[in-house]
């Protein structure tokens, strides 16, 4: 895991980072060619369906539609499926529950399978995954109340 963001040519953005992209003020902290995975698109697709308010549903739908417009997602293919086995084993060895982080593990597996670093605003979500280069994407400071809700990725689908 790397703490210092070194711009790569290509890199995978995790779901939370896709959602928080408008808050990233230093684009040099992102890859020159940002990519997402089909798993991120799936995770974003769940969001509007499980939203508890119309406002939340609209915001989640907007994130989904923006991602669909901006990215051609990397597939979760046979190579990613094999990498998932290694990712899940790494998480288990690190004492982490794979089921609780299934989306993150599949996104990480897709990055590993494609030999790409993973850019995230929540690097702790990916601790213990061997063979995954994690690049932390810092966000500007915001009020404590807002930061608690904005930077915490839940284990619920679409709750990024």
PDB file of C-alpha atoms in Angstrom:
ATOM      1  CA  UNK A   1       0.000   0.000   0.000  1.00  0.00           C
ATOM      2  CA  UNK A   2       1.371   3.409  -0.865  1.00  0.00           C
ATOM      3  CA  UNK A   3       0.555   6.567   1.009  1.00  0.00           C
ATOM      4  CA  UNK A   4       2.092   8.981  -1.442  1.00  0.00           C
ATOM      5  CA  UNK A   5       0.093   9.395  -4.610  1.00  0.00           C
ATOM      6  CA  UNK A   6       2.316   8.864  -7.609  1.00  0.00           C
ATOM      7  CA  UNK A   7       0.368   9.459 -10.775  1.00  0.00           C
ATOM      8  CA  UNK A   8       0.119   6.359 -12.917  1.00  0.00           C
ATOM      9  CA  UNK A   9      -0.946   6.201 -16.521  1.00  0.00           C
ATOM     10  CA  UNK A  10      -3.968   4.046 -15.699  1.00  0.00           C
ATOM     11  CA  UNK A  11      -5.622   3.173 -12.429  1.00  0.00           C
ATOM     12  CA  UNK A  12      -8.863   1.825 -10.986  1.00  0.00           C
ATOM     13  CA  UNK A  13     -11.088   4.063  -8.881  1.00  0.00           C
ATOM     14  CA  UNK A  14     -13.080   2.299  -6.178  1.00  0.00           C
ATOM     15  CA  UNK A  15     -16.784   3.059  -5.777  1.00  0.00           C
ATOM     16  CA  UNK A  16     -16.386   5.518  -2.938  1.00  0.00           C
ATOM     17  CA  UNK A  17     -13.815   7.480  -4.920  1.00  0.00           C
ATOM     18  CA  UNK A  18     -16.123   7.629  -7.942  1.00  0.00           C
ATOM     19  CA  UNK A  19     -18.838   9.096  -5.717  1.00  0.00           C
ATOM     20  CA  UNK A  20     -16.435  11.589  -4.146  1.00  0.00           C
ATOM     21  CA  UNK A  21     -14.725  12.668  -7.405  1.00  0.00           C
ATOM     22  CA  UNK A  22     -16.328  16.143  -7.365  1.00  0.00           C
ATOM     23  CA  UNK A  23     -14.590  16.798  -4.026  1.00  0.00           C
ATOM     24  CA  UNK A  24     -11.094  15.874  -5.250  1.00  0.00           C
ATOM     25  CA  UNK A  25      -9.363  19.206  -5.706  1.00  0.00           C
ATOM     26  CA  UNK A  26      -5.966  17.981  -6.910  1.00  0.00           C
ATOM     27  CA  UNK A  27      -6.432  15.884 -10.043  1.00  0.00           C
ATOM     28  CA  UNK A  28      -2.708  15.068 -10.069  1.00  0.00           C
ATOM     29  CA  UNK A  29      -3.573  12.653  -7.252  1.00  0.00           C
ATOM     30  CA  UNK A  30      -5.624  10.598  -9.728  1.00  0.00           C
ATOM     31  CA  UNK A  31      -4.408   8.392 -12.567  1.00  0.00           C
ATOM     32  CA  UNK A  32      -4.082  10.022 -15.981  1.00  0.00           C
ATOM     33  CA  UNK A  33      -6.596   7.443 -17.244  1.00  0.00           C
ATOM     34  CA  UNK A  34      -9.071   6.649 -14.453  1.00  0.00           C
ATOM     35  CA  UNK A  35     -10.992   3.403 -14.851  1.00  0.00           C
ATOM     36  CA  UNK A  36     -13.813   1.713 -12.974  1.00  0.00           C
ATOM     37  CA  UNK A  37     -14.864  -1.898 -12.771  1.00  0.00           C
ATOM     38  CA  UNK A  38     -18.151  -3.540 -13.670  1.00  0.00           C
ATOM     39  CA  UNK A  39     -18.431  -4.274  -9.944  1.00  0.00           C
ATOM     40  CA  UNK A  40     -18.431  -0.539  -9.188  1.00  0.00           C
ATOM     41  CA  UNK A  41     -21.170  -0.058 -11.747  1.00  0.00           C
ATOM     42  CA  UNK A  42     -23.132  -2.892 -10.114  1.00  0.00           C
ATOM     43  CA  UNK A  43     -22.628  -1.369  -6.666  1.00  0.00           C
ATOM     44  CA  UNK A  44     -23.761   2.040  -7.913  1.00  0.00           C
ATOM     45  CA  UNK A  45     -26.806   0.402  -9.540  1.00  0.00           C
ATOM     46  CA  UNK A  46     -27.995  -0.913  -6.185  1.00  0.00           C
ATOM     47  CA  UNK A  47     -27.845   2.515  -4.551  1.00  0.00           C
ATOM     48  CA  UNK A  48     -30.989   4.130  -5.996  1.00  0.00           C
ATOM     49  CA  UNK A  49     -32.989   0.965  -5.359  1.00  0.00           C
ATOM     50  CA  UNK A  50     -32.239   0.898  -1.635  1.00  0.00           C
ATOM     51  CA  UNK A  51     -32.306   4.642  -0.924  1.00  0.00           C
ATOM     52  CA  UNK A  52     -34.591   5.646   1.928  1.00  0.00           C
ATOM     53  CA  UNK A  53     -35.559   9.102   0.640  1.00  0.00           C
ATOM     54  CA  UNK A  54     -36.352  10.619  -2.736  1.00  0.00           C
ATOM     55  CA  UNK A  55     -33.432  13.034  -2.334  1.00  0.00           C
ATOM     56  CA  UNK A  56     -31.003  10.209  -1.609  1.00  0.00           C
ATOM     57  CA  UNK A  57     -32.436   8.157  -4.500  1.00  0.00           C
ATOM     58  CA  UNK A  58     -31.959  11.070  -6.911  1.00  0.00           C
ATOM     59  CA  UNK A  59     -28.370  11.655  -5.750  1.00  0.00           C
ATOM     60  CA  UNK A  60     -27.492   7.979  -6.115  1.00  0.00           C
ATOM     61  CA  UNK A  61     -29.142   7.807  -9.534  1.00  0.00           C
ATOM     62  CA  UNK A  62     -27.098  10.836 -10.617  1.00  0.00           C
ATOM     63  CA  UNK A  63     -23.859   9.079  -9.517  1.00  0.00           C
ATOM     64  CA  UNK A  64     -24.841   5.975 -11.444  1.00  0.00           C
ATOM     65  CA  UNK A  65     -25.727   7.874 -14.604  1.00  0.00           C
ATOM     66  CA  UNK A  66     -22.536   9.955 -14.443  1.00  0.00           C
ATOM     67  CA  UNK A  67     -20.417   6.819 -14.061  1.00  0.00           C
ATOM     68  CA  UNK A  68     -22.205   5.155 -16.980  1.00  0.00           C
ATOM     69  CA  UNK A  69     -21.574   8.234 -19.120  1.00  0.00           C
ATOM     70  CA  UNK A  70     -17.929   8.727 -18.110  1.00  0.00           C
ATOM     71  CA  UNK A  71     -16.526   5.193 -17.982  1.00  0.00           C
ATOM     72  CA  UNK A  72     -16.361   1.956 -19.943  1.00  0.00           C
ATOM     73  CA  UNK A  73     -15.955  -0.446 -17.015  1.00  0.00           C
ATOM     74  CA  UNK A  74     -13.352  -3.192 -16.806  1.00  0.00           C
ATOM     75  CA  UNK A  75     -15.141  -6.561 -16.701  1.00  0.00           C
ATOM     76  CA  UNK A  76     -15.094  -9.002 -13.829  1.00  0.00           C
ATOM     77  CA  UNK A  77     -13.896 -11.798 -16.079  1.00  0.00           C
ATOM     78  CA  UNK A  78     -12.264 -15.201 -15.590  1.00  0.00           C
ATOM     79  CA  UNK A  79      -8.893 -13.600 -14.832  1.00  0.00           C
ATOM     80  CA  UNK A  80     -10.500 -11.350 -12.195  1.00  0.00           C
ATOM     81  CA  UNK A  81     -12.353 -14.343 -10.748  1.00  0.00           C
ATOM     82  CA  UNK A  82      -9.048 -16.171 -10.266  1.00  0.00           C
ATOM     83  CA  UNK A  83      -7.510 -13.037  -8.715  1.00  0.00           C
ATOM     84  CA  UNK A  84     -10.526 -12.864  -6.385  1.00  0.00           C
ATOM     85  CA  UNK A  85      -9.470 -16.175  -4.875  1.00  0.00           C
ATOM     86  CA  UNK A  86      -6.063 -14.703  -4.016  1.00  0.00           C
ATOM     87  CA  UNK A  87      -7.650 -11.499  -2.683  1.00  0.00           C
ATOM     88  CA  UNK A  88     -10.123 -13.425  -0.507  1.00  0.00           C
ATOM     89  CA  UNK A  89      -7.331 -15.614   0.855  1.00  0.00           C
ATOM     90  CA  UNK A  90      -5.262 -12.507   1.666  1.00  0.00           C
ATOM     91  CA  UNK A  91      -8.181 -10.945   3.509  1.00  0.00           C
ATOM     92  CA  UNK A  92      -8.783 -14.120   5.520  1.00  0.00           C
ATOM     93  CA  UNK A  93      -5.105 -14.336   6.463  1.00  0.00           C
ATOM     94  CA  UNK A  94      -5.331 -10.706   7.614  1.00  0.00           C
ATOM     95  CA  UNK A  95      -8.307 -11.618   9.814  1.00  0.00           C
ATOM     96  CA  UNK A  96     -10.822  -9.679   7.725  1.00  0.00           C
ATOM     97  CA  UNK A  97     -14.267 -10.905   6.695  1.00  0.00           C
ATOM     98  CA  UNK A  98     -14.464 -11.393   2.948  1.00  0.00           C
ATOM     99  CA  UNK A  99     -18.279 -11.414   2.820  1.00  0.00           C
ATOM    100  CA  UNK A 100     -18.520  -8.003   4.484  1.00  0.00           C
ATOM    101  CA  UNK A 101     -16.158  -6.525   1.890  1.00  0.00           C
ATOM    102  CA  UNK A 102     -17.264  -8.541  -1.144  1.00  0.00           C
ATOM    103  CA  UNK A 103     -17.625  -5.552  -3.488  1.00  0.00           C
ATOM    104  CA  UNK A 104     -14.253  -4.151  -2.430  1.00  0.00           C
ATOM    105  CA  UNK A 105     -12.629  -7.572  -2.835  1.00  0.00           C
ATOM    106  CA  UNK A 106     -14.033  -7.945  -6.357  1.00  0.00           C
ATOM    107  CA  UNK A 107     -12.919  -4.422  -7.308  1.00  0.00           C
ATOM    108  CA  UNK A 108      -9.460  -5.185  -5.893  1.00  0.00           C
ATOM    109  CA  UNK A 109      -9.369  -8.489  -7.805  1.00  0.00           C
ATOM    110  CA  UNK A 110     -10.172  -6.703 -11.051  1.00  0.00           C
ATOM    111  CA  UNK A 111      -7.348  -4.217 -10.409  1.00  0.00           C
ATOM    112  CA  UNK A 112      -4.919  -7.046  -9.574  1.00  0.00           C
ATOM    113  CA  UNK A 113      -5.964  -9.066 -12.643  1.00  0.00           C
ATOM    114  CA  UNK A 114      -5.286  -6.064 -14.857  1.00  0.00           C
ATOM    115  CA  UNK A 115      -2.019  -5.120 -13.126  1.00  0.00           C
ATOM    116  CA  UNK A 116      -3.404  -1.716 -12.114  1.00  0.00           C
ATOM    117  CA  UNK A 117      -3.172   0.326  -8.924  1.00  0.00           C
ATOM    118  CA  UNK A 118      -6.359   1.044  -6.997  1.00  0.00           C
ATOM    119  CA  UNK A 119      -7.142   4.654  -6.082  1.00  0.00           C
ATOM    120  CA  UNK A 120      -9.323   5.088  -3.022  1.00  0.00           C
ATOM    121  CA  UNK A 121     -10.454   7.659  -0.485  1.00  0.00           C
ATOM    122  CA  UNK A 122     -10.712   4.768   2.011  1.00  0.00           C
ATOM    123  CA  UNK A 123      -7.401   2.883   1.899  1.00  0.00           C
ATOM    124  CA  UNK A 124      -8.322   0.968   5.074  1.00  0.00           C
ATOM    125  CA  UNK A 125     -10.950  -0.886   3.028  1.00  0.00           C
ATOM    126  CA  UNK A 126      -8.101  -2.616   1.184  1.00  0.00           C
ATOM    127  CA  UNK A 127      -5.662  -3.393   4.015  1.00  0.00           C
ATOM    128  CA  UNK A 128      -4.275  -6.909   3.903  1.00  0.00           C
ATOM    129  CA  UNK A 129      -4.737  -7.553   0.180  1.00  0.00           C
ATOM    130  CA  UNK A 130      -1.486  -8.954  -1.141  1.00  0.00           C
ATOM    131  CA  UNK A 131      -0.421  -7.907  -4.619  1.00  0.00           C
ATOM    132  CA  UNK A 132      -2.648  -4.816  -4.687  1.00  0.00           C
ATOM    133  CA  UNK A 133      -1.072  -1.390  -5.020  1.00  0.00           C
ATOM    134  CA  UNK A 134      -3.323   1.052  -3.174  1.00  0.00           C
ATOM    135  CA  UNK A 135      -3.032   4.787  -3.742  1.00  0.00           C
ATOM    136  CA  UNK A 136      -4.746   6.977  -1.165  1.00  0.00           C
ATOM    137  CA  UNK A 137      -6.758   9.879  -2.584  1.00  0.00           C
ATOM    138  CA  UNK A 138      -7.066  12.551   0.094  1.00  0.00           C
ATOM    139  CA  UNK A 139     -10.038  14.856   0.198  1.00  0.00           C
ATOM    140  CA  UNK A 140     -10.050  18.450   1.413  1.00  0.00           C
ATOM    141  CA  UNK A 141     -11.023  18.839   5.039  1.00  0.00           C
ATOM    142  CA  UNK A 142     -14.717  19.331   5.669  1.00  0.00           C
ATOM    143  CA  UNK A 143     -16.766  19.678   8.809  1.00  0.00           C
ATOM    144  CA  UNK A 144     -16.538  16.718  11.184  1.00  0.00           C
ATOM    145  CA  UNK A 145     -20.211  15.843  10.783  1.00  0.00           C
ATOM    146  CA  UNK A 146     -20.013  15.827   6.980  1.00  0.00           C
ATOM    147  CA  UNK A 147     -16.728  13.899   6.957  1.00  0.00           C
ATOM    148  CA  UNK A 148     -18.205  11.098   9.060  1.00  0.00           C
ATOM    149  CA  UNK A 149     -20.941  10.447   6.523  1.00  0.00           C
ATOM    150  CA  UNK A 150     -18.959  11.223   3.379  1.00  0.00           C
ATOM    151  CA  UNK A 151     -15.838   9.162   4.044  1.00  0.00           C
ATOM    152  CA  UNK A 152     -17.325   6.101   5.695  1.00  0.00           C
ATOM    153  CA  UNK A 153     -18.022   3.263   3.303  1.00  0.00           C
ATOM    154  CA  UNK A 154     -20.632   0.913   4.648  1.00  0.00           C
ATOM    155  CA  UNK A 155     -20.806  -2.774   3.884  1.00  0.00           C
ATOM    156  CA  UNK A 156     -24.297  -2.310   2.467  1.00  0.00           C
ATOM    157  CA  UNK A 157     -24.683  -2.389  -1.316  1.00  0.00           C
ATOM    158  CA  UNK A 158     -24.690   1.095  -2.775  1.00  0.00           C
ATOM    159  CA  UNK A 159     -23.795   2.516   0.604  1.00  0.00           C
ATOM    160  CA  UNK A 160     -20.452   3.870  -0.538  1.00  0.00           C
TER     161      UNK A 160
END
